[in-house]
Amino acid sequence: MAGLIAYGAHVPYHRLARADVAATLGTAPGRGTRAVAGYDEDTTSMAVEAARTALARDGLRARIGQLFLATAAPAYLDKTNATAVHAALRLDEHVLAADMAGSVRSGLGALVTAARSPVPTLAVLSDLRTGLPGGGEEVMGGDGAAAFVFGGHRNGAPVIAELLAHDTVSDELLDRWRLPGAPASRVWEERFAEEIYASHADKALTAALDQAGLDRRAVDHLVVCGLHARACATVRRTAGTRPEAAVPDLTDAIGNAGTAQPGLLLADVLDRAAPGEIIALVVLGDGAGVLLLRTTDALPAHRSARPVAAQITAGSAPMPYATYLSWRGLLDREPPRRPDPEPPYAPPAHRRTAWKYGFVAARCEKCGTRQLPPDRVCACCHSVDAMADEPMEHIRGTVATFTVDRLAHTPSPPMLVVVVDYDGGGRFRCQLTDATEADAVIGARVEMTFRRTVTASGIHNYFWKARPVRTGEMEGTQG
Amino acid sequence: MSSHGIRDRVAIVGMGCTPFGEHWTRSADDLLVDAVGEAVTSAGVTLDDIDAFWFGTQASGVSGLTLSRALRLPNKPVTRVENMCATGSEALRNACYAVASGAYDVAMAVGVEKLKDSGMSGLSGTAIPGAGDDSRGEITAPANFSLLAPAYAAKYGLTKEELKDVITRIAWKNHVNGARNPRAQFRKEVPLERIRSAPIVAGMLGVFDCSGVSDGSAAAIVVRAEDAYRYTDKPVFVKALSFVAGPADGLLDPEYDFTTFPEVVASAQEAYRQAGVSDPRTELALAEVHDCFTPTELVLMEDLGFSARGEAWKDVSSGAFDLDGSLPVNPDGGLKAFGHPIGASGLRMMFEAWLQLRGEAPPERTVPSVAQGRSLALTHNLGGGPGECVSFVSIVGSELTE
């Protein structure tokens, strides 16, 4: 049986209150908050975090046959972004990693492609929604990522949701567009596309339900996603499903994460759906797409360790709007009088891919000492070339000592730095992120997270940081 | 294999040291020429009399040409050395060994650094080229050394406020000393409260917990001990030179607790062995130590054996290391008040030992211990940071051992 075998979501820690935007700019007050990718996050790093959660179960990584990264905000053009995700996940080098990048609809594309692939496929949906200050894109947008593994084809991992049917309608439609490099997308008069989307959704839903031999009343969870909020509301209201089946879109709490929104909403439903329930995922954008899933008895035992709701609850107190603007590059602040950050160099980064992306340290085969970063000579017994790979991304640790560096170059000063002693041995000094100075204390518990540390000379640098272990979320990944 | 030391085999017979500070109108070349000129005058020689040069700089030039070009040296051997903030000490060590080996009669060690031309805050010119992959988590120097503070406080049961008082007193003491030093970068006493409430740079460290960023140069002339009195009535004899580059495992090994520099302990023990010193606290007349940041000086008091483990904070508080204390530490103001032009600092420390042992320091900062009969001085210079550093310890004396 084929179907969904794993999923995970990443909701960034930071929040922006819409009221603060209104207070700063003197616009009409909005309610709620949006999720904000950290200054050290982009669609690639968020994709890694979501995928790590999805692949937390033992043995899953080895089953992945291909990986698609869908985003409307790719960290790079020309260069593949999915390969960074592939490297961070330590997938086999023969696993295809490719981007589906540029349009919000690529999220639907990745999900459908994964769902009907003949090999187990990881689809990662990641987006970072931005816009001009005060605009609807900025206030109602959100950032986040979600990852899904479809597979279970031959005696594989248990399927947690069967794919009953899917259908797509494609339509060349000028309702939203953005020239490459433009800061925000532009939108045609909303009412123009509303009815068109309602019609597309109806066609796709009808087709999918017909394939599955189901009635609309059979749908237990109706998830409607898309950047056209008005059309989404219409479809939710007129789809013909039971009223209580309509799933809230989380926009009040985290905003609309565009490409990733279908993923975040589907993950949220999977976090709480009972076995044997029917989920209809309806995605609007340049047409419509529908995936019909039925949860199985395996779902409760294989839910994500980091539920969407828990990540929403664990979010920070709202950040100042000025901080948001400077993180987004919309407020150009005075840099410290320090040398410009060093860009990564291609050869050392490539030589050390396992360490830099995979956080693979070394364990001495002679004396058992863990060593981060990996080197040829053991720091303890001095054996040479007796090192075995020691993946560390899932190991938690305790802060041995710390500092707050107010001189260092960082997009969000001051830089928090901790020396982490890992459970089971090994030590590493790194940045502490998603945290305040109060979190940097001796004895604090931390876990590792994949981040974009800096962009210098037009090159992104990715590496791992520590973040506080917060209550409400279980261990992120287990390798 | 063993380390033999060169106790009493060589002597320093001339030294020079520029004022340290913000030399906007002077280049590294200018500073070199001044320090070298003062040194040769002090020894009563000319540059022609110097057989070989060891030149230390971290970032203000590469190769021996930086020195030979500035001085227009006529085809002499010039070796450029670098060992982070201990670069000046490394130049001296090599010059001493060259003379002790018999290869040369007269050698000169020169150190220089020009930091203020960069326009950056802190020791920006000294960034260590990394792999460029963030795999080492580089942080600024004050942040690196500030890692000592919470660890020391936690281990010995001090509150953050108590520890802040201790490091504040270290800065205060060094500024008191520097105020009496015409060559120091900062020549004003600073009230305790101003130090304590200064803007924070990193961790617990305020602006006054950090050494100054300055320009400067210093030089020393080294000859065989038996030749020393041909140049001066008051030579300073080298008793011990000890240098270690640590295994840099403190950032890998959870056993390391950030309250010590094991490299300093190792180099100090070796220096005491070479010099035959058994109780440094009572045998030394003074110590010049690497107080790059105030918690560094605190920890060094224990690593160098001046205080028992966990007790340095009490000795600091009671004034044991003040100018008139039982062991004056950094009587010239230290890196704190003197500033820290990387390549010059190790030789600047030796310059203070030279002045004090010869009775040539200004009266207002002359240590009483020399008049009381102590004739040994220690200089300590380190580069790197907690967990991975290089450490140099010298012991010099104004008298030959029997």
PDB file of C-alpha atoms in Angstrom, chain A residues 89-283:
ATOM      1  CA  LEU A  89      19.864  15.066   6.131  1.00  0.00           C
ATOM      2  CA  ARG A  90      22.869  12.927   5.181  1.00  0.00           C
ATOM      3  CA  LEU A  91      20.878  11.186   2.462  1.00  0.00           C
ATOM      4  CA  ASP A  92      22.613   8.753   0.175  1.00  0.00           C
ATOM      5  CA  GLU A  93      24.408  10.469  -2.681  1.00  0.00           C
ATOM      6  CA  HIS A  94      22.321   8.607  -5.259  1.00  0.00           C
ATOM      7  CA  VAL A  95      19.110  10.150  -3.943  1.00  0.00           C
ATOM      8  CA  LEU A  96      17.774  12.695  -6.436  1.00  0.00           C
ATOM      9  CA  ALA A  97      17.531  16.158  -4.888  1.00  0.00           C
ATOM     10  CA  ALA A  98      15.829  18.816  -6.974  1.00  0.00           C
ATOM     11  CA  ASP A  99      14.097  22.131  -6.494  1.00  0.00           C
ATOM     12  CA  MET A 100      10.575  23.020  -7.440  1.00  0.00           C
ATOM     13  CA  ALA A 101      11.078  26.699  -7.050  1.00  0.00           C
ATOM     14  CA  GLY A 102       9.583  30.011  -7.959  1.00  0.00           C
ATOM     15  CA  SER A 103       5.839  29.680  -7.621  1.00  0.00           C
ATOM     16  CA  VAL A 104       3.675  29.091  -4.591  1.00  0.00           C
ATOM     17  CA  ARG A 105       1.984  26.266  -6.489  1.00  0.00           C
ATOM     18  CA  SER A 106       5.258  24.327  -6.406  1.00  0.00           C
ATOM     19  CA  GLY A 107       4.149  23.118  -2.960  1.00  0.00           C
ATOM     20  CA  LEU A 108       1.202  21.354  -4.497  1.00  0.00           C
ATOM     21  CA  GLY A 109       3.488  20.104  -7.243  1.00  0.00           C
ATOM     22  CA  ALA A 110       5.884  18.531  -4.792  1.00  0.00           C
ATOM     23  CA  LEU A 111       3.111  16.885  -2.780  1.00  0.00           C
ATOM     24  CA  VAL A 112       1.397  15.395  -5.831  1.00  0.00           C
ATOM     25  CA  THR A 113       4.703  14.291  -7.354  1.00  0.00           C
ATOM     26  CA  ALA A 114       5.712  12.611  -4.110  1.00  0.00           C
ATOM     27  CA  ALA A 115       2.300  11.017  -3.664  1.00  0.00           C
ATOM     28  CA  ARG A 116       2.392   9.327  -7.047  1.00  0.00           C
ATOM     29  CA  SER A 117       6.083   8.498  -7.219  1.00  0.00           C
ATOM     30  CA  PRO A 118       7.152   4.886  -7.574  1.00  0.00           C
ATOM     31  CA  VAL A 119       9.909   5.357  -4.982  1.00  0.00           C
ATOM     32  CA  PRO A 120       9.628   6.724  -1.448  1.00  0.00           C
ATOM     33  CA  THR A 121       9.784  10.478  -1.852  1.00  0.00           C
ATOM     34  CA  LEU A 122      10.387  13.357   0.514  1.00  0.00           C
ATOM     35  CA  ALA A 123       8.532  16.526  -0.383  1.00  0.00           C
ATOM     36  CA  VAL A 124       9.591  19.599   1.581  1.00  0.00           C
ATOM     37  CA  LEU A 125       7.531  22.750   1.340  1.00  0.00           C
ATOM     38  CA  SER A 126       9.195  25.903   2.636  1.00  0.00           C
ATOM     39  CA  ASP A 127       8.395  29.550   2.253  1.00  0.00           C
ATOM     40  CA  LEU A 128       9.302  32.909   3.641  1.00  0.00           C
ATOM     41  CA  ARG A 129       6.612  35.463   2.878  1.00  0.00           C
ATOM     42  CA  THR A 130       7.592  39.049   2.762  1.00  0.00           C
ATOM     43  CA  GLY A 131       6.299  42.273   1.320  1.00  0.00           C
ATOM     44  CA  LEU A 132       6.590  46.010   1.504  1.00  0.00           C
ATOM     45  CA  PRO A 133       6.146  47.468   5.006  1.00  0.00           C
ATOM     46  CA  GLY A 134       2.524  47.584   6.061  1.00  0.00           C
ATOM     47  CA  GLY A 135       1.251  45.706   3.017  1.00  0.00           C
ATOM     48  CA  GLY A 136      -1.101  42.761   3.181  1.00  0.00           C
ATOM     49  CA  GLU A 137       1.642  40.395   2.078  1.00  0.00           C
ATOM     50  CA  GLU A 138       3.780  41.354   5.040  1.00  0.00           C
ATOM     51  CA  VAL A 139       1.105  41.412   7.701  1.00  0.00           C
ATOM     52  CA  MET A 140      -0.878  38.376   6.636  1.00  0.00           C
ATOM     53  CA  GLY A 141       2.097  36.359   5.408  1.00  0.00           C
ATOM     54  CA  GLY A 142       3.956  33.871   7.534  1.00  0.00           C
ATOM     55  CA  ASP A 143       7.093  31.759   7.385  1.00  0.00           C
ATOM     56  CA  GLY A 144       7.475  28.046   7.855  1.00  0.00           C
ATOM     57  CA  ALA A 145       8.086  24.664   6.341  1.00  0.00           C
ATOM     58  CA  ALA A 146       6.607  21.183   6.299  1.00  0.00           C
ATOM     59  CA  ALA A 147       7.881  17.858   5.051  1.00  0.00           C
ATOM     60  CA  PHE A 148       6.081  14.698   3.930  1.00  0.00           C
ATOM     61  CA  VAL A 149       7.307  11.279   3.028  1.00  0.00           C
ATOM     62  CA  PHE A 150       5.169   9.219   0.692  1.00  0.00           C
ATOM     63  CA  GLY A 151       6.125   5.620   0.311  1.00  0.00           C
ATOM     64  CA  GLY A 152       5.373   2.398   2.000  1.00  0.00           C
ATOM     65  CA  HIS A 153       5.466   0.629  -1.357  1.00  0.00           C
ATOM     66  CA  ARG A 154       6.648  -2.929  -0.538  1.00  0.00           C
ATOM     67  CA  ASN A 155       6.799  -4.052   3.066  1.00  0.00           C
ATOM     68  CA  GLY A 156       8.037  -0.666   4.121  1.00  0.00           C
ATOM     69  CA  ALA A 157       7.245   1.705   6.923  1.00  0.00           C
ATOM     70  CA  PRO A 158       3.645   1.781   8.080  1.00  0.00           C
ATOM     71  CA  VAL A 159       1.396   4.082   6.106  1.00  0.00           C
ATOM     72  CA  ILE A 160      -0.199   6.662   8.368  1.00  0.00           C
ATOM     73  CA  ALA A 161      -2.528   8.052   5.713  1.00  0.00           C
ATOM     74  CA  GLU A 162      -3.489   6.317   2.496  1.00  0.00           C
ATOM     75  CA  LEU A 163      -3.666   8.391  -0.628  1.00  0.00           C
ATOM     76  CA  LEU A 164      -7.208   7.664  -1.855  1.00  0.00           C
ATOM     77  CA  ALA A 165      -7.171   9.976  -4.839  1.00  0.00           C
ATOM     78  CA  HIS A 166      -5.898  13.218  -6.190  1.00  0.00           C
ATOM     79  CA  ASP A 167      -6.762  15.615  -8.971  1.00  0.00           C
ATOM     80  CA  THR A 168      -5.435  18.873 -10.309  1.00  0.00           C
ATOM     81  CA  VAL A 169      -6.832  21.633 -12.480  1.00  0.00           C
ATOM     82  CA  SER A 170      -4.333  23.948 -14.169  1.00  0.00           C
ATOM     83  CA  ASP A 171      -5.260  27.371 -15.389  1.00  0.00           C
ATOM     84  CA  GLU A 172      -3.108  30.209 -16.706  1.00  0.00           C
ATOM     85  CA  LEU A 173      -4.437  32.921 -14.447  1.00  0.00           C
ATOM     86  CA  LEU A 174      -3.060  36.410 -13.762  1.00  0.00           C
ATOM     87  CA  ASP A 175      -4.287  36.890 -10.228  1.00  0.00           C
ATOM     88  CA  ARG A 176      -0.878  37.227  -8.541  1.00  0.00           C
ATOM     89  CA  TRP A 177       2.610  37.701  -9.905  1.00  0.00           C
ATOM     90  CA  ARG A 178       6.043  38.992  -9.045  1.00  0.00           C
ATOM     91  CA  LEU A 179       8.963  39.865 -11.274  1.00  0.00           C
ATOM     92  CA  PRO A 180      12.201  38.190 -10.133  1.00  0.00           C
ATOM     93  CA  GLY A 181      13.847  40.361  -7.501  1.00  0.00           C
ATOM     94  CA  ALA A 182      10.748  42.395  -6.703  1.00  0.00           C
ATOM     95  CA  PRO A 183      10.071  42.798  -2.982  1.00  0.00           C
ATOM     96  CA  ALA A 184       6.392  41.861  -3.063  1.00  0.00           C
ATOM     97  CA  SER A 185       3.923  40.236  -5.382  1.00  0.00           C
ATOM     98  CA  ARG A 186       1.161  42.168  -7.061  1.00  0.00           C
ATOM     99  CA  VAL A 187      -2.433  41.110  -7.080  1.00  0.00           C
ATOM    100  CA  TRP A 188      -5.261  41.656  -9.540  1.00  0.00           C
ATOM    101  CA  GLU A 189      -8.578  42.847  -8.166  1.00  0.00           C
ATOM    102  CA  GLU A 190      -9.491  40.037  -5.786  1.00  0.00           C
ATOM    103  CA  ARG A 191     -13.020  39.502  -6.963  1.00  0.00           C
ATOM    104  CA  PHE A 192     -11.775  38.570 -10.430  1.00  0.00           C
ATOM    105  CA  ALA A 193     -10.282  35.236  -9.383  1.00  0.00           C
ATOM    106  CA  GLU A 194     -12.647  34.354  -6.563  1.00  0.00           C
ATOM    107  CA  GLU A 195     -15.268  32.608  -8.662  1.00  0.00           C
ATOM    108  CA  ILE A 196     -12.672  31.052 -10.922  1.00  0.00           C
ATOM    109  CA  TYR A 197     -10.968  29.432  -7.945  1.00  0.00           C
ATOM    110  CA  ALA A 198     -14.268  28.261  -6.539  1.00  0.00           C
ATOM    111  CA  SER A 199     -14.992  26.556  -9.824  1.00  0.00           C
ATOM    112  CA  HIS A 200     -11.508  24.961 -10.053  1.00  0.00           C
ATOM    113  CA  ALA A 201     -11.772  23.691  -6.499  1.00  0.00           C
ATOM    114  CA  ASP A 202     -15.153  22.197  -7.187  1.00  0.00           C
ATOM    115  CA  LYS A 203     -13.888  20.389 -10.293  1.00  0.00           C
ATOM    116  CA  ALA A 204     -10.836  18.970  -8.561  1.00  0.00           C
ATOM    117  CA  LEU A 205     -12.721  17.957  -5.445  1.00  0.00           C
ATOM    118  CA  THR A 206     -15.457  16.320  -7.453  1.00  0.00           C
ATOM    119  CA  ALA A 207     -12.957  14.405  -9.543  1.00  0.00           C
ATOM    120  CA  ALA A 208     -11.006  13.205  -6.533  1.00  0.00           C
ATOM    121  CA  LEU A 209     -14.102  12.162  -4.593  1.00  0.00           C
ATOM    122  CA  ASP A 210     -15.463  10.334  -7.653  1.00  0.00           C
ATOM    123  CA  GLN A 211     -12.216   8.429  -8.010  1.00  0.00           C
ATOM    124  CA  ALA A 212     -12.408   7.430  -4.375  1.00  0.00           C
ATOM    125  CA  GLY A 213     -16.113   6.681  -4.562  1.00  0.00           C
ATOM    126  CA  LEU A 214     -16.823   9.048  -1.715  1.00  0.00           C
ATOM    127  CA  ASP A 215     -19.488  11.568  -0.938  1.00  0.00           C
ATOM    128  CA  ARG A 216     -18.614  15.121   0.153  1.00  0.00           C
ATOM    129  CA  ARG A 217     -20.233  14.414   3.490  1.00  0.00           C
ATOM    130  CA  ALA A 218     -17.581  11.747   4.066  1.00  0.00           C
ATOM    131  CA  VAL A 219     -14.844  14.364   4.405  1.00  0.00           C
ATOM    132  CA  ASP A 220     -13.825  14.720   8.063  1.00  0.00           C
ATOM    133  CA  HIS A 221     -11.212  17.451   7.572  1.00  0.00           C
ATOM    134  CA  LEU A 222     -11.471  19.987   4.792  1.00  0.00           C
ATOM    135  CA  VAL A 223      -8.187  21.909   4.456  1.00  0.00           C
ATOM    136  CA  VAL A 224      -8.287  24.827   2.046  1.00  0.00           C
ATOM    137  CA  CYS A 225      -5.067  26.683   1.288  1.00  0.00           C
ATOM    138  CA  GLY A 226      -4.015  29.478  -0.969  1.00  0.00           C
ATOM    139  CA  LEU A 227      -2.877  33.065  -1.008  1.00  0.00           C
ATOM    140  CA  HIS A 228      -6.280  34.233  -2.270  1.00  0.00           C
ATOM    141  CA  ALA A 229      -7.887  34.487   1.164  1.00  0.00           C
ATOM    142  CA  ARG A 230     -11.271  35.405  -0.202  1.00  0.00           C
ATOM    143  CA  ALA A 231     -11.383  32.430  -2.547  1.00  0.00           C
ATOM    144  CA  CYS A 232     -10.261  30.109   0.248  1.00  0.00           C
ATOM    145  CA  ALA A 233     -13.082  31.320   2.458  1.00  0.00           C
ATOM    146  CA  THR A 234     -15.600  30.793  -0.347  1.00  0.00           C
ATOM    147  CA  VAL A 235     -14.417  27.262  -1.037  1.00  0.00           C
ATOM    148  CA  ARG A 236     -14.429  26.424   2.638  1.00  0.00           C
ATOM    149  CA  ARG A 237     -18.020  27.616   2.846  1.00  0.00           C
ATOM    150  CA  THR A 238     -19.393  26.160  -0.389  1.00  0.00           C
ATOM    151  CA  ALA A 239     -17.497  22.879  -0.743  1.00  0.00           C
ATOM    152  CA  GLY A 240     -20.494  20.888   0.384  1.00  0.00           C
ATOM    153  CA  THR A 241     -18.696  19.174   3.205  1.00  0.00           C
ATOM    154  CA  ARG A 242     -20.031  19.084   6.737  1.00  0.00           C
ATOM    155  CA  PRO A 243     -19.584  22.524   8.367  1.00  0.00           C
ATOM    156  CA  GLU A 244     -17.532  21.147  11.231  1.00  0.00           C
ATOM    157  CA  ALA A 245     -15.079  19.567   8.761  1.00  0.00           C
ATOM    158  CA  ALA A 246     -13.629  22.945   7.756  1.00  0.00           C
ATOM    159  CA  VAL A 247     -10.162  23.290   9.281  1.00  0.00           C
ATOM    160  CA  PRO A 248      -9.028  26.674  10.655  1.00  0.00           C
ATOM    161  CA  ASP A 249      -6.215  28.142   8.592  1.00  0.00           C
ATOM    162  CA  LEU A 250      -3.946  29.242  11.495  1.00  0.00           C
ATOM    163  CA  THR A 251      -3.494  32.646   9.873  1.00  0.00           C
ATOM    164  CA  ASP A 252      -4.323  34.465  13.096  1.00  0.00           C
ATOM    165  CA  ALA A 253      -1.450  32.792  14.911  1.00  0.00           C
ATOM    166  CA  ILE A 254       1.256  32.326  12.274  1.00  0.00           C
ATOM    167  CA  GLY A 255       0.090  33.921   9.027  1.00  0.00           C
ATOM    168  CA  ASN A 256      -0.160  32.341   5.622  1.00  0.00           C
ATOM    169  CA  ALA A 257       3.070  30.603   4.722  1.00  0.00           C
ATOM    170  CA  GLY A 258       2.352  30.469   0.992  1.00  0.00           C
ATOM    171  CA  THR A 259       4.093  27.485  -0.543  1.00  0.00           C
ATOM    172  CA  ALA A 260       4.317  25.846   2.864  1.00  0.00           C
ATOM    173  CA  GLN A 261       0.770  26.578   3.977  1.00  0.00           C
ATOM    174  CA  PRO A 262      -0.764  23.317   2.638  1.00  0.00           C
ATOM    175  CA  GLY A 263       2.006  21.481   4.455  1.00  0.00           C
ATOM    176  CA  LEU A 264       1.580  23.273   7.765  1.00  0.00           C
ATOM    177  CA  LEU A 265      -2.199  22.876   7.738  1.00  0.00           C
ATOM    178  CA  LEU A 266      -2.025  19.208   6.726  1.00  0.00           C
ATOM    179  CA  ALA A 267       0.561  18.532   9.431  1.00  0.00           C
ATOM    180  CA  ASP A 268      -1.654  20.237  11.989  1.00  0.00           C
ATOM    181  CA  VAL A 269      -4.593  18.006  10.983  1.00  0.00           C
ATOM    182  CA  LEU A 270      -2.427  14.889  11.127  1.00  0.00           C
ATOM    183  CA  ASP A 271      -1.304  15.931  14.607  1.00  0.00           C
ATOM    184  CA  ARG A 272      -4.833  15.399  15.886  1.00  0.00           C
ATOM    185  CA  ALA A 273      -6.850  13.344  13.354  1.00  0.00           C
ATOM    186  CA  ALA A 274      -8.224   9.993  14.504  1.00  0.00           C
ATOM    187  CA  PRO A 275      -7.616   6.791  12.521  1.00  0.00           C
ATOM    188  CA  GLY A 276      -9.954   6.162   9.608  1.00  0.00           C
ATOM    189  CA  GLU A 277     -10.728   9.815   8.942  1.00  0.00           C
ATOM    190  CA  ILE A 278     -10.879  11.406   5.508  1.00  0.00           C
ATOM    191  CA  ILE A 279      -8.769  14.505   4.850  1.00  0.00           C
ATOM    192  CA  ALA A 280      -9.396  16.624   1.765  1.00  0.00           C
ATOM    193  CA  LEU A 281      -6.501  18.967   1.079  1.00  0.00           C
ATOM    194  CA  VAL A 282      -7.542  21.657  -1.381  1.00  0.00           C
ATOM    195  CA  VAL A 283      -4.839  23.966  -2.723  1.00  0.00           C
TER     196      VAL A 283
END
